[in-house]
Coordinates of C-alpha atoms in Angstrom, one line a residue:
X1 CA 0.0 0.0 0.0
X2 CA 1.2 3.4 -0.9
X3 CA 2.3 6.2 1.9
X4 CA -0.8 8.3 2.6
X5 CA 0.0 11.8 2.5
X6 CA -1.8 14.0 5.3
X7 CA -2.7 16.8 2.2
X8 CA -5.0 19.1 4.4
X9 CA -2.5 19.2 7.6
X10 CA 0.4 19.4 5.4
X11 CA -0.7 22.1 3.4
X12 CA -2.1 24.2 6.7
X13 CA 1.7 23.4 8.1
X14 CA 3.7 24.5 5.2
X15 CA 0.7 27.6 5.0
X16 CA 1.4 28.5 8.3
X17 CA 5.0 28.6 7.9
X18 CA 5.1 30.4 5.0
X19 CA 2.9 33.3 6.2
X20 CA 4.8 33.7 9.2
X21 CA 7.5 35.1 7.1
X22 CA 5.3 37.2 4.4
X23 CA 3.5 38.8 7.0
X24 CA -0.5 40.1 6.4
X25 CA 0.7 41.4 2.9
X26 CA 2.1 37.8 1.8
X27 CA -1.3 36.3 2.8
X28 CA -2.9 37.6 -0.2
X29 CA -0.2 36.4 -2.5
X30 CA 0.1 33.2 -0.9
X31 CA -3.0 32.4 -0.5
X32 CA -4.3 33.9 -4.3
X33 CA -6.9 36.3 -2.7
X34 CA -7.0 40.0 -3.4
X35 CA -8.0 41.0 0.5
X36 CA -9.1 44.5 0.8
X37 CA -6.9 47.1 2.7
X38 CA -9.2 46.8 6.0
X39 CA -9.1 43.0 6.0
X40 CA -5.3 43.9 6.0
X41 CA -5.1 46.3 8.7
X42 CA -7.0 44.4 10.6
X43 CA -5.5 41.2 10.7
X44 CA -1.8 43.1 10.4
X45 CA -3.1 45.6 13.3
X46 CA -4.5 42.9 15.4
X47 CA -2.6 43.8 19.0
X48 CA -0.3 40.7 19.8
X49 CA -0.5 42.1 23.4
X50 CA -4.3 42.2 23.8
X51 CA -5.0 39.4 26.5
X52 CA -8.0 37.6 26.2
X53 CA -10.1 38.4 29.7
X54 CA -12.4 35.6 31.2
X55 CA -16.4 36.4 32.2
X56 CA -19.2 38.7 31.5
X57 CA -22.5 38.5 29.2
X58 CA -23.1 39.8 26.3
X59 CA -26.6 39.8 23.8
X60 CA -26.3 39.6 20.3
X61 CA -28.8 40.5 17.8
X62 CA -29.0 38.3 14.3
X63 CA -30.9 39.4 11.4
X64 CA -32.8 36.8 10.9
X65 CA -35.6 34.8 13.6
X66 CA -38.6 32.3 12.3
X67 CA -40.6 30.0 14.6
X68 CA -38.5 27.5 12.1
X69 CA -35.1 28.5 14.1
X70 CA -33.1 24.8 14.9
X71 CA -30.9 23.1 16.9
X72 CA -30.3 20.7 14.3
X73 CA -27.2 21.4 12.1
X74 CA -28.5 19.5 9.3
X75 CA -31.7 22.2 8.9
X76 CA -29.5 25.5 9.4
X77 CA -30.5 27.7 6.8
X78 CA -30.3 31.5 8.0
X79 CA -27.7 33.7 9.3
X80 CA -28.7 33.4 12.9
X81 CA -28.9 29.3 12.5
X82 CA -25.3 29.5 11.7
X83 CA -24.3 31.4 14.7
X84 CA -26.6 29.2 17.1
X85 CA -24.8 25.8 15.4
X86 CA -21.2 27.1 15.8
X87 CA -22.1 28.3 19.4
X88 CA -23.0 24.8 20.3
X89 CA -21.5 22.5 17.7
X90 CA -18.4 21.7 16.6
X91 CA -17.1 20.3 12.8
X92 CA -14.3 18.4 11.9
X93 CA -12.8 20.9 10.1
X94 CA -13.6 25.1 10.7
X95 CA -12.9 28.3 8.4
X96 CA -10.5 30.6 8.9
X97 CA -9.6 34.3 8.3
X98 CA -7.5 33.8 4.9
X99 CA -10.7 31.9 3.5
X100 CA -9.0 28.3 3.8
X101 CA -9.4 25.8 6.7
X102 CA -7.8 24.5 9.8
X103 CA -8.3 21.4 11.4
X104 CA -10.7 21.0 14.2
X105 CA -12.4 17.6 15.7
X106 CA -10.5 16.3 13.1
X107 CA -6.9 15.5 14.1
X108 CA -6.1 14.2 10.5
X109 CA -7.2 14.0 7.1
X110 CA -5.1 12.0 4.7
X111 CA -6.0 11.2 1.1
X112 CA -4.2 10.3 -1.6
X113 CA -6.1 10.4 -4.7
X114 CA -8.9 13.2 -3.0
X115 CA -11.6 10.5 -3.0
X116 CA -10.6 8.2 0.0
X117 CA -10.0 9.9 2.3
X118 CA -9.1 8.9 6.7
X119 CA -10.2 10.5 9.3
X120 CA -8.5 10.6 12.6
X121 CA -10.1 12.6 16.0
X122 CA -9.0 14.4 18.4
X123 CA -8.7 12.4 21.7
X124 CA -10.2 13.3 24.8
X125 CA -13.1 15.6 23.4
X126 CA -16.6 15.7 25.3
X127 CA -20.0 16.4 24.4
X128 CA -22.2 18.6 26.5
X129 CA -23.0 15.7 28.5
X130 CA -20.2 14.3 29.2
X131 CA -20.1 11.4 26.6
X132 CA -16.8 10.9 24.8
X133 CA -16.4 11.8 21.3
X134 CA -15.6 8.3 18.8
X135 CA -16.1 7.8 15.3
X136 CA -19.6 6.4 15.7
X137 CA -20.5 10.0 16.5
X138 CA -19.0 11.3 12.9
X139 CA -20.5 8.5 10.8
X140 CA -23.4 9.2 12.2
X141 CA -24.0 13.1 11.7
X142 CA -22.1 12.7 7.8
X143 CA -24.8 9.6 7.0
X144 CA -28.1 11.1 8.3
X145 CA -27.4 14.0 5.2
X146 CA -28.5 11.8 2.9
X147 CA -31.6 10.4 4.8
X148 CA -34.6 11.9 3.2
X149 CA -36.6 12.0 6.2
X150 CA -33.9 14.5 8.1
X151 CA -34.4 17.2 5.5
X152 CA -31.1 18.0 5.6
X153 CA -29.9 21.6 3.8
X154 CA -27.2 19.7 2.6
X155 CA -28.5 16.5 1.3
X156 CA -27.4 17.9 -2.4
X157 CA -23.8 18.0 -1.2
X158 CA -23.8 14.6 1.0
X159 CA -24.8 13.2 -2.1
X160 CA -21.0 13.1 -2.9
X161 CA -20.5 10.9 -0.4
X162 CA -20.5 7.0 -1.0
X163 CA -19.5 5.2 2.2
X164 CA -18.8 6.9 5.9
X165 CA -17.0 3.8 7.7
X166 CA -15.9 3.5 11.4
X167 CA -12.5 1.8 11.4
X168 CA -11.3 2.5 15.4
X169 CA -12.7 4.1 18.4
X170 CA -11.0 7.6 16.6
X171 CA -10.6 7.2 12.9
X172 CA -12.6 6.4 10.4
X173 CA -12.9 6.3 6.2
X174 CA -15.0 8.4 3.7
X175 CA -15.0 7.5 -0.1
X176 CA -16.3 10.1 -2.2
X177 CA -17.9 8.5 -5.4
X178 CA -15.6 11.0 -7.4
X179 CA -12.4 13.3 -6.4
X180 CA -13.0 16.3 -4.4
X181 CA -10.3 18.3 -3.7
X182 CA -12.6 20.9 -1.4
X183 CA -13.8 18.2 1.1
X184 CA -12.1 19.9 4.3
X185 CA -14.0 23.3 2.8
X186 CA -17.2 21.7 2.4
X187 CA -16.9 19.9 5.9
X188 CA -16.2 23.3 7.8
X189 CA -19.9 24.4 7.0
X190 CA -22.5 24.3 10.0
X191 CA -24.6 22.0 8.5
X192 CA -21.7 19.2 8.9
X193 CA -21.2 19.9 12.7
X194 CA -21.1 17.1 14.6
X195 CA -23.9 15.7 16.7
X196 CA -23.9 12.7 19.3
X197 CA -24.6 9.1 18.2
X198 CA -28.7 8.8 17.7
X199 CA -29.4 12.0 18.2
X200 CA -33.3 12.0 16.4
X201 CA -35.0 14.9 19.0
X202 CA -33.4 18.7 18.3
X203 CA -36.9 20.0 19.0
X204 CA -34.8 21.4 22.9
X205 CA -32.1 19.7 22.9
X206 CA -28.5 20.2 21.5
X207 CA -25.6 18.2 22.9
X208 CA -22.5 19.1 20.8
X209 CA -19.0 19.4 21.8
X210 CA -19.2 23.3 21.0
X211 CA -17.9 26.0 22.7
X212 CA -21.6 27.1 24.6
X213 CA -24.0 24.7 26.3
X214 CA -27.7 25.2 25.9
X215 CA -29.4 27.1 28.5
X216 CA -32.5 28.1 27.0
X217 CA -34.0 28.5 23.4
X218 CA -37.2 29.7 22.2
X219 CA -37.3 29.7 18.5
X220 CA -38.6 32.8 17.3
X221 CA -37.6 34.6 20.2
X222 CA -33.6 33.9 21.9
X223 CA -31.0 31.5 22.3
X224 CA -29.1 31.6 25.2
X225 CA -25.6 29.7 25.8
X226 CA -23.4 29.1 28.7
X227 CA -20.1 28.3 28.9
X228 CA -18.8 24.7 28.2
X229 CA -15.9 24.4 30.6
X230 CA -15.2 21.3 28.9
X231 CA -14.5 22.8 25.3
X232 CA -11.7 21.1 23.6
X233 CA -9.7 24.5 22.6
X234 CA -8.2 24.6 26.2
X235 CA -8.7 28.1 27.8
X236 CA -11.8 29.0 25.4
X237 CA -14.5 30.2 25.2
X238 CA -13.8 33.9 27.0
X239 CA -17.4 35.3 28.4
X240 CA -19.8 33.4 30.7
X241 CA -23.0 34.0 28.7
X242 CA -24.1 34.4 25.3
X243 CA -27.9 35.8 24.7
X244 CA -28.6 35.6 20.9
X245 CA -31.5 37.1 19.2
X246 CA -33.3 37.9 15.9
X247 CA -33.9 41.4 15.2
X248 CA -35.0 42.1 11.6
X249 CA -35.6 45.9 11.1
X250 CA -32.2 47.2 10.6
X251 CA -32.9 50.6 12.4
X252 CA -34.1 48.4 15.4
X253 CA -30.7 46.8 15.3
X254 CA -29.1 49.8 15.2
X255 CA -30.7 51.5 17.9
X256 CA -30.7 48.5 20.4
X257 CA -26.8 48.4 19.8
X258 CA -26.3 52.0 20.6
X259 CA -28.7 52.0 23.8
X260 CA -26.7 49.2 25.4
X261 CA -29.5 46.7 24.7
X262 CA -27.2 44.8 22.5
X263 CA -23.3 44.3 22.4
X264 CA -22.6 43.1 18.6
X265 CA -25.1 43.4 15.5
X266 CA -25.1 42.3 12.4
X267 CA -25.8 43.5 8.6
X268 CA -26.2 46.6 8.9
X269 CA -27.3 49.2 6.2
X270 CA -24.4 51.7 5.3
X271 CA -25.9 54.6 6.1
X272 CA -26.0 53.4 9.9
X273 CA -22.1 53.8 9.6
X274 CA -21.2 57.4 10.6
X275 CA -24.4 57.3 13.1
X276 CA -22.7 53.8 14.6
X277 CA -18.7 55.8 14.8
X278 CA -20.3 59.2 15.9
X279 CA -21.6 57.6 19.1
X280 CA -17.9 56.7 20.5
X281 CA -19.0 53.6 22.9
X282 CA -19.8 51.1 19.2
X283 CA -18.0 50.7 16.0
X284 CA -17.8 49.2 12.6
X285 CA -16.3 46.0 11.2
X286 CA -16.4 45.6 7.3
X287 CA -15.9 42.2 5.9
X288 CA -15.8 42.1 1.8
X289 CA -17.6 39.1 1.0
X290 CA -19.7 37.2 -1.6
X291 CA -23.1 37.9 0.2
X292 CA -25.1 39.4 -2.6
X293 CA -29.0 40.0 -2.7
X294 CA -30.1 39.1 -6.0
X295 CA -33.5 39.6 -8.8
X296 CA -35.3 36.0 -8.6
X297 CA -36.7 35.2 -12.9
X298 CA -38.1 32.2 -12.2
X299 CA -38.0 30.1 -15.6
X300 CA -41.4 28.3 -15.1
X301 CA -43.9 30.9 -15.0
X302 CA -44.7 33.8 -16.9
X303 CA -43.5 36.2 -18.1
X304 CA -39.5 35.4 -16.9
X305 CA -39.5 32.1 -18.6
X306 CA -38.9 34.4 -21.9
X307 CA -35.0 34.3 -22.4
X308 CA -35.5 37.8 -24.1
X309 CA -37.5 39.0 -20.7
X310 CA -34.5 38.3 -18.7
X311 CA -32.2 39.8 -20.5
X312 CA -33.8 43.0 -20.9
X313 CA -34.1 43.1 -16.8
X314 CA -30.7 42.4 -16.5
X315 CA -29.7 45.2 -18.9
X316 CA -32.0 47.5 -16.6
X317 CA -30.3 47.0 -13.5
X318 CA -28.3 50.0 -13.1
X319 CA -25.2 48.4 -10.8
X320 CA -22.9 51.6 -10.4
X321 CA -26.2 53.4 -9.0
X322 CA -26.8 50.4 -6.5
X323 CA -23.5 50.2 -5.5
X324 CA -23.2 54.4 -5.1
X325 CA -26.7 54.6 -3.7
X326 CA -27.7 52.2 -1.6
X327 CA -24.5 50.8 -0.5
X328 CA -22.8 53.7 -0.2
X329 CA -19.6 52.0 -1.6
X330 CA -19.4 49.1 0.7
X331 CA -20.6 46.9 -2.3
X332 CA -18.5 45.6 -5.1
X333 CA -20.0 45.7 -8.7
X334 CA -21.1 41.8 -10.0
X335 CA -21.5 40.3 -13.5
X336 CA -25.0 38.7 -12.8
X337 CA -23.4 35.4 -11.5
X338 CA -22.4 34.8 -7.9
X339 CA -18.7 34.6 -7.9
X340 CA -17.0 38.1 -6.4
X341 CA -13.5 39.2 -8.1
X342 CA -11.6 38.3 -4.9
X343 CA -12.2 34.9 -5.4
X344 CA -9.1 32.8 -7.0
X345 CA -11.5 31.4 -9.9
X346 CA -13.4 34.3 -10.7
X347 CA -13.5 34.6 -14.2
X348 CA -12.1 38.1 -15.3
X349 CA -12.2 37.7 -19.0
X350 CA -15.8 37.9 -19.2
X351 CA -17.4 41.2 -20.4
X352 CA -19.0 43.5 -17.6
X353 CA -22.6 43.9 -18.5
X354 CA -23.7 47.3 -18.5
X355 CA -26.3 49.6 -17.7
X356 CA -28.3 49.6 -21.1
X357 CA -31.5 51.1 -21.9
X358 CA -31.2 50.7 -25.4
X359 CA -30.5 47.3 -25.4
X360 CA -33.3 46.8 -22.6
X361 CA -35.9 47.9 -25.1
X362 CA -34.2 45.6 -27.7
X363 CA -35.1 43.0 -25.8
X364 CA -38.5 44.0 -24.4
X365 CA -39.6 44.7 -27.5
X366 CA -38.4 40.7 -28.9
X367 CA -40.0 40.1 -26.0
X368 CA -43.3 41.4 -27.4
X369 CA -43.6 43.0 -23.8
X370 CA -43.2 46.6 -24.4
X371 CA -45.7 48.1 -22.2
X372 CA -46.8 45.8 -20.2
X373 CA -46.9 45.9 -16.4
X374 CA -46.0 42.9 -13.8
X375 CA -45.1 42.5 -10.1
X376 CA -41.8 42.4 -8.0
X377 CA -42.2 41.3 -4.4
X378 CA -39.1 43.0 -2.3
X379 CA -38.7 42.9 1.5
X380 CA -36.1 44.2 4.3
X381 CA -35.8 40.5 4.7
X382 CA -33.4 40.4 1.5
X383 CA -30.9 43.4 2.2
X384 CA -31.5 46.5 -0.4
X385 CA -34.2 44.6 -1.9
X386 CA -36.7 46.9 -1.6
X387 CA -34.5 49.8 -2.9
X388 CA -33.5 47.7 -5.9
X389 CA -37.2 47.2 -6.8
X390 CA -37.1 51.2 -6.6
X391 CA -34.4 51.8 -9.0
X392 CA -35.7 49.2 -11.8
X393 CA -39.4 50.3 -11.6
X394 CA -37.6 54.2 -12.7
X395 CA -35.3 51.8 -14.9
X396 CA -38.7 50.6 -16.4
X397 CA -40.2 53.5 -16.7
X398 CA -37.6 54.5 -19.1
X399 CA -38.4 51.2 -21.1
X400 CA -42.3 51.7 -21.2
X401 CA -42.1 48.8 -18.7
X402 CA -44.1 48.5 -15.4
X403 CA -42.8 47.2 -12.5
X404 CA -45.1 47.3 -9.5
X405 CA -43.3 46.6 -6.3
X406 CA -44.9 44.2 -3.9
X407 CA -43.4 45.3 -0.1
X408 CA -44.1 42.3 2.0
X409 CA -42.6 42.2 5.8
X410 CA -39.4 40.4 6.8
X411 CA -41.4 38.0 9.1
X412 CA -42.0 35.3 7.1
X413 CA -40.6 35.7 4.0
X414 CA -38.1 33.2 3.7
X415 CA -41.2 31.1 4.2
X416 CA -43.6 32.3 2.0
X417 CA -42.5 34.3 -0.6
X418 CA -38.9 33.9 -1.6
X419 CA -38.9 31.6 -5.1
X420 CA -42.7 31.8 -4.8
X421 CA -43.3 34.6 -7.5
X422 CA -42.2 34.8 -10.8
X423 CA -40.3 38.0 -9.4
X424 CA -38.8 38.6 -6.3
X425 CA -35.6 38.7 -4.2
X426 CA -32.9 36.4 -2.3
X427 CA -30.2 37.0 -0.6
X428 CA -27.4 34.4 -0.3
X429 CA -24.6 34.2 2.2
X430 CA -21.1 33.6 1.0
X431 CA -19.6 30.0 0.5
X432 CA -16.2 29.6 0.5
X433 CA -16.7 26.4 -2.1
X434 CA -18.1 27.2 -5.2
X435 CA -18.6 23.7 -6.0
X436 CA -21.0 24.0 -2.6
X437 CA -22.3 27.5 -3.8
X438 CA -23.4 25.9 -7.4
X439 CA -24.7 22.5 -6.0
X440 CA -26.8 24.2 -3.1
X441 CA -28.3 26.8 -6.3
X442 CA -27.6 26.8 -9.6
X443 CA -27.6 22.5 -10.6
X444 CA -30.6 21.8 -12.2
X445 CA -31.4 19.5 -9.3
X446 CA -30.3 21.9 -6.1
X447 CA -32.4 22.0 -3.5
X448 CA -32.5 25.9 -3.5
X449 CA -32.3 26.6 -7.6
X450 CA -33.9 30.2 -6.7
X451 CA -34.7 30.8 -10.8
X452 CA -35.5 26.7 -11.5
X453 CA -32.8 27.0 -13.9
X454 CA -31.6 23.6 -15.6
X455 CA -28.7 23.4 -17.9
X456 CA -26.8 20.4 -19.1
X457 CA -24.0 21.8 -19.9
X458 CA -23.5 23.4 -16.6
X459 CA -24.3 20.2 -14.0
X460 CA -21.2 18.8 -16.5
X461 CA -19.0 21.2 -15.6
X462 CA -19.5 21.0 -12.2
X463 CA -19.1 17.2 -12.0
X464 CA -16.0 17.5 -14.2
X465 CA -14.3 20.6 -12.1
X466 CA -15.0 18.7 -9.0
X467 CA -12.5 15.8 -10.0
X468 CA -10.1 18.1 -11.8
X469 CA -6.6 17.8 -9.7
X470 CA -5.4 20.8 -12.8
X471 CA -6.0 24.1 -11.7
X472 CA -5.6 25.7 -14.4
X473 CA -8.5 23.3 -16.1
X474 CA -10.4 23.9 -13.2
X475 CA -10.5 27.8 -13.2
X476 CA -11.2 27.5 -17.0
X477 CA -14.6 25.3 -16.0
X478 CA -15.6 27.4 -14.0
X479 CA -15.2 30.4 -15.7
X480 CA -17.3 28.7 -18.1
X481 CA -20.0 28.3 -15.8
X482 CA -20.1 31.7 -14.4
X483 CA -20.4 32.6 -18.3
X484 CA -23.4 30.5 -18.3
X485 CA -25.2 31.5 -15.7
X486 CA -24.4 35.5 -16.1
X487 CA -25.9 34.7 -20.0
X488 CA -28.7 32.2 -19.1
X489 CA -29.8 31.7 -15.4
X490 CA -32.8 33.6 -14.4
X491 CA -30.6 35.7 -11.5
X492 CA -29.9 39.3 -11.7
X493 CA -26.9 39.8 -9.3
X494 CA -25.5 43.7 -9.3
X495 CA -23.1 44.1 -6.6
X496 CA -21.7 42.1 -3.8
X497 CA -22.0 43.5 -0.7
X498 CA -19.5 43.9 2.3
X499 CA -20.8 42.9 5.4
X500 CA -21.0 45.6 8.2
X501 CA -21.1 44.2 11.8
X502 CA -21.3 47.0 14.7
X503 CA -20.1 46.3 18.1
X504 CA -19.6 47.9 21.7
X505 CA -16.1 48.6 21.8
X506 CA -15.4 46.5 25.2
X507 CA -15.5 43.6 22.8
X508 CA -12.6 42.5 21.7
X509 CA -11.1 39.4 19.4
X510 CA -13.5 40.7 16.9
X511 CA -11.6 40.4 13.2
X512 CA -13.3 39.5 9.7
X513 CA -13.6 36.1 8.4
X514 CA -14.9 36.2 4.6
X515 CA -17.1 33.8 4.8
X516 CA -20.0 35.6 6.4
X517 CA -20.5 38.4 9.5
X518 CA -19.7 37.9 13.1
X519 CA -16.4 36.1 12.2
X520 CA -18.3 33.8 9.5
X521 CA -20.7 33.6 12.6
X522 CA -18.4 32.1 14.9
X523 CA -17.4 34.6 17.0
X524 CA -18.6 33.1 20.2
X525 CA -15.3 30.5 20.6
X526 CA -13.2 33.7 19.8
X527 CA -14.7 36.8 21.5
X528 CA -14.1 38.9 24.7
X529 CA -15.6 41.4 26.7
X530 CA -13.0 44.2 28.1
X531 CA -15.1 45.7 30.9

């Protein structure tokens, strides 16, 4: 049998090493990202001296609450889910702030050919109530993905997975049934946190090996963790208490931060900014991301099943005026497909697509829909939504196009209304795998295909890149598929947006991690309050 090479531990080691001696400049070259300046300064300006301190409480307000919140990893699917899961679960592998991963329950992963791959655990690691952590535990949580009556978020992706297999108390196999190089990415995700052996009843319970045990949760309402004096990063967590709740209005979020009410809050609207700094006691923290809010053409119903339709709104959207004037600048212009230019396989060859009104009409008019009038349902649910209904209804206008703008509240959307019209809005947290981003929403078969797009072409491309060790194949597949979808995919995406967090300034440990706010929402493991 061949040596096994450790890839993942290797390549964190050698990383590691390597940025040591480039400093915060070298991570970006190393590491083939373009980090903005104030991901930079922060993580060059991050004070070695700055001891952690231990106690206190702090609440914390999420955008995001539904009477569907969940204890359950497998059924995370908002913003605030995330930040419950990582509060109480832990994965075998967890993100970190250069976008890549470290290594977590997992004290190994060694594969030689990227589809077997062996797992080793850490030893000695509890859950909540005091059960011991063994393999058992990991087959379990990886295999009830792909039981349809678990309703797991990431059944599409688990479908990768052919056989989980204990093979000691701590290590264990998973065989992909192809190559995948991003297996350590796509198992740092909340959905793929670990839960005990058996575990069927999340309705109050949640026994993880996370950094926060459950004290109380009320879905809808709060969450509230204590700390696990058993975590398995020794002398983490930092505070006592963590209260976490789901505020939706943005202005609401705003104002309970600067009151006191609150201590961190999330997604918050750019023109909160100089409001937020003005006050002295809070502050800002910008993470540039690929969160984006996007226009929903869903291709089975009328009239956005018309290719020509589609086109013409995309030619409407107006990005440099979205970007100016709702974001302020804390947005980055997009090219109607959901991969930012940071990212190392963005595909920069492909033409911007303008602001056209010309070309609009073109279309409308091919269309045979000059004139008509149609609906577009927006909420404060999906971030600027509303705003960028505003700005293509005077877009229309120009076209002899009506666009009525359906306003429906943030409670309840998710549930009702988003991929429910033939128009409307989503709004999609980053993913630091785009083979996860475009199996969770653009294959013809993902569970959350916003626009019920389906292309051949495009699920082979996927399939194909996933196995391809060549990067330089790799980028060219999928800079083919972002060309497909920016042509063909019923999703108007104008800018990315930078994630804005405000927080008291006791807090402290607080630095951006790209794959979503609040540290990629898991800033309770990482977190202290300076009182």
């Amino acid at each position: 049998m061949k040596e096994r090479r450790s890839l993942h531990s290797v390549s964190q080691h050698d990383r590691r090493k390597l940025l040591k001696g480039l400093g915060a400049a070298g991570i970006a070259a190393a590491s083939g990202l373009i980090l903005p300046q104030h991901v930079l300064a922060a993580m060059a300006g991050t004070p070695a001296t700055d001891k952690p301190v231990y106690g206190g409480r702090i609440r914390v307000a999420g955008m995001s609450i539904s009477t569907k919140d969940t204890l359950d990893p497998a059924k995370a699917s908002l913003g605030t889910d995330y930040a419950r899961i990582y509060m109480l679960y832990s994965g075998l592998t967890q993100f970190n702030r250069d976008l890549g991963t470290d290594l977590a329950l997992a004290e190994k992963m060694e594969s030689e050919d990227q589809q077997h791959w062996f797992i080793t655990l850490r030893d000695g690691v509890t859950f909540h109530n005091g059960k011991s952590l063994t393999s058992d535990d990991v087959v379990y949580s990886l295999r009830r993905h792909k039981d349809p009556a678990v309703t797991s978020r990431a059944a599409a992706i688990a479908q990768q997975f052919d056989s989980v297999k204990a093979t000691g108390r701590l290590t264990l196999s998973l065989t992909l049934k192809s190559p995948n190089a991003d297996l350590p990415v796509i198992l740092a995700s909340s959905n793929f946190c670990i839960v005990a052996n058996g575990t069927t009843d999340f309705s109050r319970e949640a026994n993880g090996t996370g950094p926060y045990k459950l004290k109380e949760f009320f879905p809808g309402t709060r969450t509230v963790g204590e700390k696990n004096r058993n975590f398995w990063k020794p002398g983490k967590p930092y505070l006592d208490e963590i209260e976490l709740v789901g505020i939706a209005d943005e202005s609401s979020r705003v104002n309970a931060l600067l009151s006191g009410d609150v201590q961190m809050s999330i997604a918050l609207n750019p023109r909160s900014t100089k409001r937020i700094k003005a006050s002295g006691t809070c502050d800002i923290m910008q993470t540039e991301s690929g969160l984006y809010t996007n226009l929903i053409m869903r291709q089975d119903a009328y009239p956005t099943n018309n290719p020509d339709f589609v086109l013409a709104v995309k030619y409407m959207m107006n990005r440099p005026l979205v970007q100016r004037a709702l974001f302020r600048g804390y947005a980055t212009i997009a090219n109607d497909h959901p991969v930012p230019p940071s990212h190392k396989y963005y595909n920069a060859d492909l033409p911007q697509r303008p602001y056209d009104i010309d070309r609009a009409k073109y279309h409308l008019k091919k269309a045979g829909m000059s004139g008509a009038r149609f609906p577009v349902f927006a909420s404060p649910a999906a971030e600027g939504s509303v705003d960028m209904a505003a700005l293509l209804q005077l877009s229309g206008i120009e076209c002899d196009y009506h666009f009525g703008i359906n306003r429906v509240p943030a409670d309840g959307y998710w549930s009702n209304h988003w991929m429910k019209h033939p128009m409307g809005f989503g709004n999609i947290n980053p993913r630091p795998s785009l083979d996860e981003l475009f199996t969770l929403f653009y294959k013809s078969d993902a569970p959350w295909n916003e626009s019920g797009w389906k292309n051949a072409q495009f699920d082979q491309l996927l399939l194909a890149a996933r196995g391809e060790g060549d990067e330089v194949k790799r980028k060219q597949m999928y800079g083919d598929m972002q060309a497909l979808i920016s042509e063909h995919c019923g999703v108007s995406i104008p800018v990315f947006i930078n994630i804005i967090d405000g927080y008291d300034k006791r807090i402290k440990g607080f630095y951006p991690i790209p794959t979503g706010g609040f540290m990629g929402y898991t800033f309770a493991e990482h977190i202290w309050l300076d009182a």
